[in-house]
Coordinates of C-alpha atoms and ligand atoms in Angstrom, one line a residue:
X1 CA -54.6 103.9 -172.6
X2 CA -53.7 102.7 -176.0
X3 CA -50.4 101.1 -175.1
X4 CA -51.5 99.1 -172.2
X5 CA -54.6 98.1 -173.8
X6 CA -52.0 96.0 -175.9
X7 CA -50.7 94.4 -173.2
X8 CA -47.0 95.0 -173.2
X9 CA -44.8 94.0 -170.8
X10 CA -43.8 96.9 -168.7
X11 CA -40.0 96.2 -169.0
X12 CA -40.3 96.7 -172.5
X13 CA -39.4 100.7 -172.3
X14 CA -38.2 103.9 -173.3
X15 CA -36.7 103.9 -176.9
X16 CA -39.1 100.8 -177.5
X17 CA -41.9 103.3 -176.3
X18 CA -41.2 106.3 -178.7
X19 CA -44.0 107.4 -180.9
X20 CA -46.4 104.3 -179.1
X21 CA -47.2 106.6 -176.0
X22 CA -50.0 109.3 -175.9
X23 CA -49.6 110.5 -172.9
X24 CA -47.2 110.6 -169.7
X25 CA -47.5 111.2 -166.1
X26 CA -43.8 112.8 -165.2
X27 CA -43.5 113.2 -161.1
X28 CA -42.0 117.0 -161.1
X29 CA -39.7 118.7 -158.7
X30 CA -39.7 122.3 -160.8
X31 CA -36.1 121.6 -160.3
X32 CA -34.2 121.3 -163.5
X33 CA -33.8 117.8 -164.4
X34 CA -37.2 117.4 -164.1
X35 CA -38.0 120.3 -166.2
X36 CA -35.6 119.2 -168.9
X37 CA -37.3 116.3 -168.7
X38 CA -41.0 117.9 -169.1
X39 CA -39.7 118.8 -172.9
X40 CA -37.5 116.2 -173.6
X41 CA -40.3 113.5 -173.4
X42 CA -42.7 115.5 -175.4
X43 CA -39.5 115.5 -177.9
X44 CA -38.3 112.1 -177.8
X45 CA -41.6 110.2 -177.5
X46 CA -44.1 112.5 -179.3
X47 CA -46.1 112.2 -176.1
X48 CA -48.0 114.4 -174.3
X49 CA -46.8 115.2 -170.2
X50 CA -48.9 115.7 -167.1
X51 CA -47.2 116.8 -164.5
X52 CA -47.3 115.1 -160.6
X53 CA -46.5 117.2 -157.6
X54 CA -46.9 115.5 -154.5
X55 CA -46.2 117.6 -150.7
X56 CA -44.8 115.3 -148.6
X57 CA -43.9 118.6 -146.3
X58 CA -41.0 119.8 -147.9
X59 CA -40.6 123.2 -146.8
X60 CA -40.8 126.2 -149.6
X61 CA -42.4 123.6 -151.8
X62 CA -44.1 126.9 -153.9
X63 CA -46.2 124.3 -155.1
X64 CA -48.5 127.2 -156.9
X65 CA -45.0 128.3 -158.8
X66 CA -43.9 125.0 -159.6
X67 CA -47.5 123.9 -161.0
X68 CA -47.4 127.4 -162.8
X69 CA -43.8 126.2 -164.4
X70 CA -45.0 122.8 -165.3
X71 CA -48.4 124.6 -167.7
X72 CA -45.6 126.9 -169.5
X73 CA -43.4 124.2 -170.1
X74 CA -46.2 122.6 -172.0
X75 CA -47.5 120.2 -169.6
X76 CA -51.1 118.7 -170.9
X77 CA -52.1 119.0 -166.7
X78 CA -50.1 120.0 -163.7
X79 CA -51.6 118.0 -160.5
X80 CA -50.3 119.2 -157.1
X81 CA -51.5 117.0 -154.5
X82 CA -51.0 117.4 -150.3
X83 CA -50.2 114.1 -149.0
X84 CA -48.8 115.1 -146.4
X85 CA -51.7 113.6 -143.5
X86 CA -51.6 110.2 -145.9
X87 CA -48.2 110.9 -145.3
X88 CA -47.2 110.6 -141.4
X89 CA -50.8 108.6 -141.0
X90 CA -49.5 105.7 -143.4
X91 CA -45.9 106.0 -143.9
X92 CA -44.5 107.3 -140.9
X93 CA -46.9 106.1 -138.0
X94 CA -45.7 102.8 -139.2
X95 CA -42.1 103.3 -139.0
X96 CA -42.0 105.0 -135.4
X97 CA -43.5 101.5 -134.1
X98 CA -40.7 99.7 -136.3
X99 CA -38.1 102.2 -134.8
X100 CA -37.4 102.5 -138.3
X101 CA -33.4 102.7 -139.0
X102 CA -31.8 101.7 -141.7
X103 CA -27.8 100.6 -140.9
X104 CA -29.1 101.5 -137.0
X105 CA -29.1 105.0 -138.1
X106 CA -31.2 106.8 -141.0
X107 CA -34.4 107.2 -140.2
X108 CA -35.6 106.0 -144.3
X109 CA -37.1 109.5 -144.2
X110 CA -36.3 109.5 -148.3
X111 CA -37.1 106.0 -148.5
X112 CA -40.8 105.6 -147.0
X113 CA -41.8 108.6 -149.1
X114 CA -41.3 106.7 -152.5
X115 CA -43.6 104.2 -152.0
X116 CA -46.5 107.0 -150.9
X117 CA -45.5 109.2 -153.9
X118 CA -45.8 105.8 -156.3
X119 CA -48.8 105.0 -155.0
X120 CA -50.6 108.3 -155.4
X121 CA -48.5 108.4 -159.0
X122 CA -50.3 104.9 -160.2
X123 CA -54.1 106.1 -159.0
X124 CA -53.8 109.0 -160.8
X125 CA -52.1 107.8 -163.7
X126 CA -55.6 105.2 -163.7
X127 CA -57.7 107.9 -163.2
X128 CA -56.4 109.6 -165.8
X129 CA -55.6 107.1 -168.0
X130 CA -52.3 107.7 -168.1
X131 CA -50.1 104.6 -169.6
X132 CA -46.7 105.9 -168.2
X133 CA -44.9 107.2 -165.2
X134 CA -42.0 108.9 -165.7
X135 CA -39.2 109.4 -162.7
X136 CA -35.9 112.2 -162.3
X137 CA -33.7 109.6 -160.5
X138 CA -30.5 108.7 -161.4
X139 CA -29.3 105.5 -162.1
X140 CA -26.9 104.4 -159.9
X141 CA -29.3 105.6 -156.4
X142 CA -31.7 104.2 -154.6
X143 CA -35.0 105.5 -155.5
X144 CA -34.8 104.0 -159.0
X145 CA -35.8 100.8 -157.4
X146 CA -38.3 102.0 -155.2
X147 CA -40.7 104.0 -157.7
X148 CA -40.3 101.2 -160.2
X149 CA -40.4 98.0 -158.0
X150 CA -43.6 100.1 -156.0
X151 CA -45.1 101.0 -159.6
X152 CA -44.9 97.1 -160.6
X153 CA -46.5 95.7 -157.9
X154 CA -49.4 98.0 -158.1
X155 CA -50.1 97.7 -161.8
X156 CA -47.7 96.2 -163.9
X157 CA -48.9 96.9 -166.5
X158 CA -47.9 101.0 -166.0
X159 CA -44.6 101.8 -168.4
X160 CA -42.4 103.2 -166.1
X161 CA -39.7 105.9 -167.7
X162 CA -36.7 107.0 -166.1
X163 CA -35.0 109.6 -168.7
X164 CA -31.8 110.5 -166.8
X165 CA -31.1 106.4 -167.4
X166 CA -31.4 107.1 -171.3
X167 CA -30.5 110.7 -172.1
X168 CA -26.8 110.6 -171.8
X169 CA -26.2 114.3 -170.7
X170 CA -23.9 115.9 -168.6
X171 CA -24.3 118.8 -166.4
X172 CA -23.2 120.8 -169.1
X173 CA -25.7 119.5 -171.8
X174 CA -28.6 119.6 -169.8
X175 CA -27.6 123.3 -169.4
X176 CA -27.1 123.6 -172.8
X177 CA -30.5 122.3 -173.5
X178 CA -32.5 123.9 -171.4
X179 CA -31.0 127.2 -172.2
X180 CA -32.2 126.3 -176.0
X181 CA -35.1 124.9 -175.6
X182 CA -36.1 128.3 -173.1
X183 CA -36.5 126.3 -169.8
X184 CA -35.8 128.4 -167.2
X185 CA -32.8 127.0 -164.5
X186 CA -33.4 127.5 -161.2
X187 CA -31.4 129.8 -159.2
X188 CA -30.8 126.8 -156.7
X189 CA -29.0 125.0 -159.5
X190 CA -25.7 126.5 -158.6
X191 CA -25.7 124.4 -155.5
X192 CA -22.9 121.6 -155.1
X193 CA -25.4 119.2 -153.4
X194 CA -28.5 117.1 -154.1
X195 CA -31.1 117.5 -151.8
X196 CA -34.3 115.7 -151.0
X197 CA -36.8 116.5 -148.4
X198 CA -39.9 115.7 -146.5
X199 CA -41.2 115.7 -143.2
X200 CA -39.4 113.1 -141.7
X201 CA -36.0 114.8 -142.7
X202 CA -33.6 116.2 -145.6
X203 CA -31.1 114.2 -147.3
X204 CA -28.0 116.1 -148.7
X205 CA -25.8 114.6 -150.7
X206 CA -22.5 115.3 -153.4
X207 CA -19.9 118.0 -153.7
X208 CA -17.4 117.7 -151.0
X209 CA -19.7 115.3 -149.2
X210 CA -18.6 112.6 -151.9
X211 CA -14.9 112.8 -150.0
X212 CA -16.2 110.7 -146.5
X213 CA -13.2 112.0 -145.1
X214 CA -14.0 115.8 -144.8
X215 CA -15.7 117.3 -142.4
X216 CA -19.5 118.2 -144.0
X217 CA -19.5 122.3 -144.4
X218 CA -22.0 124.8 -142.4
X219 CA -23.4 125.4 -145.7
X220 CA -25.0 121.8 -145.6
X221 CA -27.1 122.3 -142.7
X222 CA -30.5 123.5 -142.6
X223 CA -32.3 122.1 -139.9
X224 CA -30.1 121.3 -136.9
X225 CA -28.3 124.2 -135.2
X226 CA -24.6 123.7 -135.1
X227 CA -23.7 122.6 -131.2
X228 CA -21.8 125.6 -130.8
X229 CA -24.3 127.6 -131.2
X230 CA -27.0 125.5 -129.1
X231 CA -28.7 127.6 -126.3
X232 CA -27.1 127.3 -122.6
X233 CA -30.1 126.0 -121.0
X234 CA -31.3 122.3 -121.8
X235 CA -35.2 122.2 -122.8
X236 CA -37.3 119.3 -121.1
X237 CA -40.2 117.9 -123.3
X238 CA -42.6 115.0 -122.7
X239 CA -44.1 112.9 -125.4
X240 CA -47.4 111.1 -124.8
X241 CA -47.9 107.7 -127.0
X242 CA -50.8 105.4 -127.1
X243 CA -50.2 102.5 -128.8
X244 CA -46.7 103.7 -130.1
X245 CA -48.2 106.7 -131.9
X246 CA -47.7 109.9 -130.3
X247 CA -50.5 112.0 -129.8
X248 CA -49.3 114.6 -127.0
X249 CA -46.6 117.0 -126.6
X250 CA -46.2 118.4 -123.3
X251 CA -49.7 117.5 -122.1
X252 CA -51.0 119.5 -125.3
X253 CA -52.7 116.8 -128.0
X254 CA -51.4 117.4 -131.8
X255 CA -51.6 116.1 -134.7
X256 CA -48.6 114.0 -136.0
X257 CA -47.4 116.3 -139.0
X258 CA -47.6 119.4 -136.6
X259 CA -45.9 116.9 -133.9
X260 CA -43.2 116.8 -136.4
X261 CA -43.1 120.2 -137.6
X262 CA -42.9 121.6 -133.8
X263 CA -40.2 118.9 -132.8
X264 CA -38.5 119.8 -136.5
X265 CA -38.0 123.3 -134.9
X266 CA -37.4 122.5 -131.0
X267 CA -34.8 119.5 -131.1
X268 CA -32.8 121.3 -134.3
X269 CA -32.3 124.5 -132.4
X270 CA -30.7 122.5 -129.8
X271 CA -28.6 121.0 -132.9
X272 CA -30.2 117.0 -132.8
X273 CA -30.5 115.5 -135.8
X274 CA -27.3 115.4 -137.4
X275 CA -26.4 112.3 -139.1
X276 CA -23.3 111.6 -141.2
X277 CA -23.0 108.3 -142.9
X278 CA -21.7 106.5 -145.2
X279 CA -24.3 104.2 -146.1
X280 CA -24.6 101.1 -148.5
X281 CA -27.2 101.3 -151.2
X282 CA -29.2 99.0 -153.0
X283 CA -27.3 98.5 -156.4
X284 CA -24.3 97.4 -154.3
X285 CA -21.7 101.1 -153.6
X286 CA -21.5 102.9 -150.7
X287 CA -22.5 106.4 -150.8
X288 CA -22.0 109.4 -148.5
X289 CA -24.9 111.2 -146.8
X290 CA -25.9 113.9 -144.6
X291 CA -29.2 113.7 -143.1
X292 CA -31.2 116.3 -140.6
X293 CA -34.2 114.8 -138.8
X294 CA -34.9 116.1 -135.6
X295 CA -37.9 115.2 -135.1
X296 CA -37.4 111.7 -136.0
X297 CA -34.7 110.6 -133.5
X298 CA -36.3 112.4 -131.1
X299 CA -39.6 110.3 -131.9
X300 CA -37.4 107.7 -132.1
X301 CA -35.7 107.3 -129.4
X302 CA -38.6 108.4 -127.0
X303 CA -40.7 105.0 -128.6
X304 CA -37.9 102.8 -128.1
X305 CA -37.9 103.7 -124.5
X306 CA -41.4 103.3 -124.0
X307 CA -41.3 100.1 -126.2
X308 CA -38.6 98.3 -124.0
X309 CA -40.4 99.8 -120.4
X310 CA -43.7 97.7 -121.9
X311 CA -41.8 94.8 -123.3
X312 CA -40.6 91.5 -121.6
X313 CA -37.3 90.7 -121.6
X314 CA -38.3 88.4 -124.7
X315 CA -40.3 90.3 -126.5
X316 CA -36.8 93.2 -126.4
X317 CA -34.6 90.7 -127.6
X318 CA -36.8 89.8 -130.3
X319 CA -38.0 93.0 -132.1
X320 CA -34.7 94.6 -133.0
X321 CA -34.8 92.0 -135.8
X322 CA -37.9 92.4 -136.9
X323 CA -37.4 95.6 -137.1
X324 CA -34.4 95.7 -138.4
X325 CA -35.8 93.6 -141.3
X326 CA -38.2 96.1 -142.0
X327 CA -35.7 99.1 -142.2
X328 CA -33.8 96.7 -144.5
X329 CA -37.0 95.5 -147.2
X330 CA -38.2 99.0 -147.0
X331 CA -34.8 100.7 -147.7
X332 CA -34.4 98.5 -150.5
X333 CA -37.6 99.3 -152.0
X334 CA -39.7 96.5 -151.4
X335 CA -42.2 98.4 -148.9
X336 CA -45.1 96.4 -150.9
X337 CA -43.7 92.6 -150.0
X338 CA -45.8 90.6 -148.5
X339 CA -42.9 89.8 -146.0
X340 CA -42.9 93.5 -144.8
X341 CA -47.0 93.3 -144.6
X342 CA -46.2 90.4 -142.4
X343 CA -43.5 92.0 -140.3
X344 CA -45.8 94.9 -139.9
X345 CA -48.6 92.8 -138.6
X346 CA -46.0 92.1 -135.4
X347 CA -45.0 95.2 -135.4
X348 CA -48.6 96.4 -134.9
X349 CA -49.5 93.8 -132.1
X350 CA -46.5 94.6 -129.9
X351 CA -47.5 97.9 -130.2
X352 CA -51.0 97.7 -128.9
X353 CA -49.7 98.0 -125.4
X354 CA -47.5 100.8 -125.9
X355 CA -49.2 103.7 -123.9
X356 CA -47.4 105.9 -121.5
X357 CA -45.6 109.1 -121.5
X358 CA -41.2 109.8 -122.0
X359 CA -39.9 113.1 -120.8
X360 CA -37.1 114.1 -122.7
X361 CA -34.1 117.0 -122.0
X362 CA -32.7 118.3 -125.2
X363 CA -29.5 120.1 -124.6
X364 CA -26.5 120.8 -127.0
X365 CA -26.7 118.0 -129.6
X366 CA -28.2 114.8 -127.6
X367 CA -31.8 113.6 -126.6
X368 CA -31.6 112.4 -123.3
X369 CA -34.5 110.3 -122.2
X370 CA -34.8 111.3 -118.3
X371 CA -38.3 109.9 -117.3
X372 CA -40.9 107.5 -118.5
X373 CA -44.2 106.0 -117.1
X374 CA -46.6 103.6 -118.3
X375 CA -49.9 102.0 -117.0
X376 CA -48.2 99.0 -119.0
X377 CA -45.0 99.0 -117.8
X378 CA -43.3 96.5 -116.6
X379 CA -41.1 97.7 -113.8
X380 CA -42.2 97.3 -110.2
X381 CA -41.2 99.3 -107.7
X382 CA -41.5 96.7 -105.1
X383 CA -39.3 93.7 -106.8
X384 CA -36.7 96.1 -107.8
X385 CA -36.4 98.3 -104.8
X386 CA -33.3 97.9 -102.0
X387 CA -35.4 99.0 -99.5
X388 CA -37.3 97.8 -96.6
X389 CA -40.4 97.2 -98.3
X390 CA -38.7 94.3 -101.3
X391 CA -41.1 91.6 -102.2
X392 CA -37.9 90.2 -104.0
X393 CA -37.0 86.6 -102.2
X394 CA -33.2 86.9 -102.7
X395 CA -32.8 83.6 -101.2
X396 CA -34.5 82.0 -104.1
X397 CA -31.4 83.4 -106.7
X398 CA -29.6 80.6 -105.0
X399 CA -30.9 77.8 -106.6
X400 CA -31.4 79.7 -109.7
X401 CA -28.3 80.5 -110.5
X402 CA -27.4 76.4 -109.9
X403 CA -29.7 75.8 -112.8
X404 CA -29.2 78.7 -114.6
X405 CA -25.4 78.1 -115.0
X406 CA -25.7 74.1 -115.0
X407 CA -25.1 74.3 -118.9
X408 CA -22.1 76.5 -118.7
X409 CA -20.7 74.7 -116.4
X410 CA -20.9 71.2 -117.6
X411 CA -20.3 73.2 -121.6
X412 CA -17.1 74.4 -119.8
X413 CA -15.5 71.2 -118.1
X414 CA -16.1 69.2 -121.2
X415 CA -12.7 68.2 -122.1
X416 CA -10.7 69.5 -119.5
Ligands
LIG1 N1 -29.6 107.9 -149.4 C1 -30.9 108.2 -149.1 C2 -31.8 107.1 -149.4 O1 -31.5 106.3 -150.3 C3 -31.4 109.5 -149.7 C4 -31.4 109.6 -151.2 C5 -31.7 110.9 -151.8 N2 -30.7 111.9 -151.5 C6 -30.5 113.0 -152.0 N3 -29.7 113.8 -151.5 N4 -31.1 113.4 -153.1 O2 -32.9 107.0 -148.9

């Protein structure tokens, strides 16, 4: 507490901060940056390191072996924590009803778990008192901004440390100094490609992918089943929502993060989920990435359906820019504005009315929604129908279309 007790600004940081902090809270992977990381802050700041392990659902997380890691590397405390329920209940709930995509295509699944992951980081930090955070990002990516602008609007007065910013080593260095200092390298550490995952989907990025003109390699995929080798036979699912949340899968209720988990499994054998895009990041470059999420264009696109089917014709012109405002604020890493708190309070009322159920056939590579009904939907049968039985009066579209084209017209003949 000492440090924050003097009430320091938190931009005042790192070297500033050597010597002057007791203790750190360091969010861990096991992977090896962030185990270089565990030592080098106990080395460069004479401070003492907690580790911060949060499971957002990334598969194999070996949390057990990855807390074990953190105590042998000297780590004061090694806190594992399963956030995965606060996860899909706070995080992802929200961002099926904003039809959450970012450039109209990534589904934020990186993104919206940065803010969770800060969130839980601060409390504990508090609980423990804990004066610092530190974070294995990079400087030149996205999640930067997101722990530290999420970290200062919760309590600015939490130091924030982001070694990889400071520490000026290569690949080869940090090998080199985790080989000295006994830190074991994970086998993994081989791989060409950085990789971040959660429930909502797994982001791969560098090696080849870094040329956006090749093709990504089989190697990069995890999740979603390469088309050619997509079963024959489509597979027909139906998702229940009530109030844009989904609570049923083919008449069966489940929970949202087995929801995922099933759809994770189902819409990837039949090789959904593949996106490849070259997307443009917060501090201003482009950057190449390959996502899989199944589950969330499937979830998607089912709510979107259902969403339009309950929606006037105003109310579908309309959202899209809310929503795409929200993709945009929380992308960027400002999920705690007050203007995404006030997007989300739309978001939430339009989606009050969004019961009903979508059937879905998943078949080599696409979702295609084949079926929806709603108690709130706004079709009817009897003003659409060509049949007999039309309560449409066509005769009426006469004079409408007078009116309805008056402006044109005159706009038109103006200056003819
Ligand atoms: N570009 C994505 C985002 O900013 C993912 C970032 C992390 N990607 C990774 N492969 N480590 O949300």
């Amino acid at each position: 507490m000492k440090a924050r007790e003097e009430g320091k600004s938190s931009l005042e940081i790192d070297s500033d901060l050597k010597n002057k902090l007791d203790q750190v809270l360091l969010m861990y992977s096991g992977g090896l940056d962030t185990s270089v990381m565990l030592t080098w802050i106990q080395d460069q700041y004479g401070a003492q390191v907690s580790t911060f392990t949060v499971d957002v659902g990334q598969r194999e997380a070996h949390l057990d072996k990855v807390k074990k890691k953190a105590l042998e590397l000297g780590a004061e405390n090694a806190f594992v924590v399963d956030a995965k329920d606060k996860f899909a209940d706070e995080y992802i709930k929200t961002s099926i009803k904003a039809n959450g995509l970012y450039q109209d295509s990534y589904p934020l699944s990186t993104a919206i778990a940065r803010p969770l992951m800060s969130e839980i980081a601060v409390d504990y930090a508090n609980s423990e008192g804990i004066p610092a955070i530190a974070h294995g990002s990079t400087g030149k990516g996205n999640d930067q901004v997101r722990f530290e602008a999420s970290i200062k609007a919760l309590d600015d007065s939490m130091r924030v440390l982001a070694p990889i910013r400071k520490w000026d080593m290569s690949r080869e260095k940090e090998l080199a100094y985790a080989e000295e200092n006994e830190i074991p390298i994970p086998v993994d550490s081989g791989s060409p490609y950085s990789i971040d995952e959660n429930l909502w989907g797994r982001s791969v990025e560098c090696g080849i992918l870094e040329d956006p003109s090749e093709e990504p390699p089989e190697d990069v995929h995890e999740l979603v089943n390469p088309v050619e080798e997509t079963p024959e036979e489509p597979e027909y699912i139906e998702l229940e929502f009530e109030e844009g949340v989904p609570i049923k899968l083919n008449g069966e209720e489940i929970g949202l993060v087995d929801l995922i988990k099933e759809l994770t499994q189902v819409a990837g054998k039949h090789g959904i989920g593949l996106i490849d895009m070259v997307e443009d990041r917060i501090v201003g470059l482009k950057s190449r990435e390959i996502y899989e999420t199944p589950a969330a264009l499937v979830l998607l696109k089912a709510h979107k359906e259902l969403e339009k089917y309950c929606s006037t014709r105003h109310e579908n012109s309309f959202k899209p820019l809310v929503d795409q405002k929200w993709a945009e604020m929380v992308y960027q890493g400002l999920a705690f504005d007050p203007l995404v708190q006030d997007l989300e309070a739309y978001i939430e009322k339009v989606n009050e009315k969004i019961h009903g159920k979508v059937r879905l056939k998943l078949f080599k590579g696409k979702a295609t929604v084949v079926g929806r009904s709603s108690e709130n939907g706004l079709y009817s049968h009897s003003l659409a129908t060509y049949d007999e039985e039309s309560t449409f009066d066509q005769s009426s579209s006469e004079g409408f279309i007078d009116i309805w084209s008056l402006p044109t017209k005159v706009g038109f003949n103006r200056e003819k």
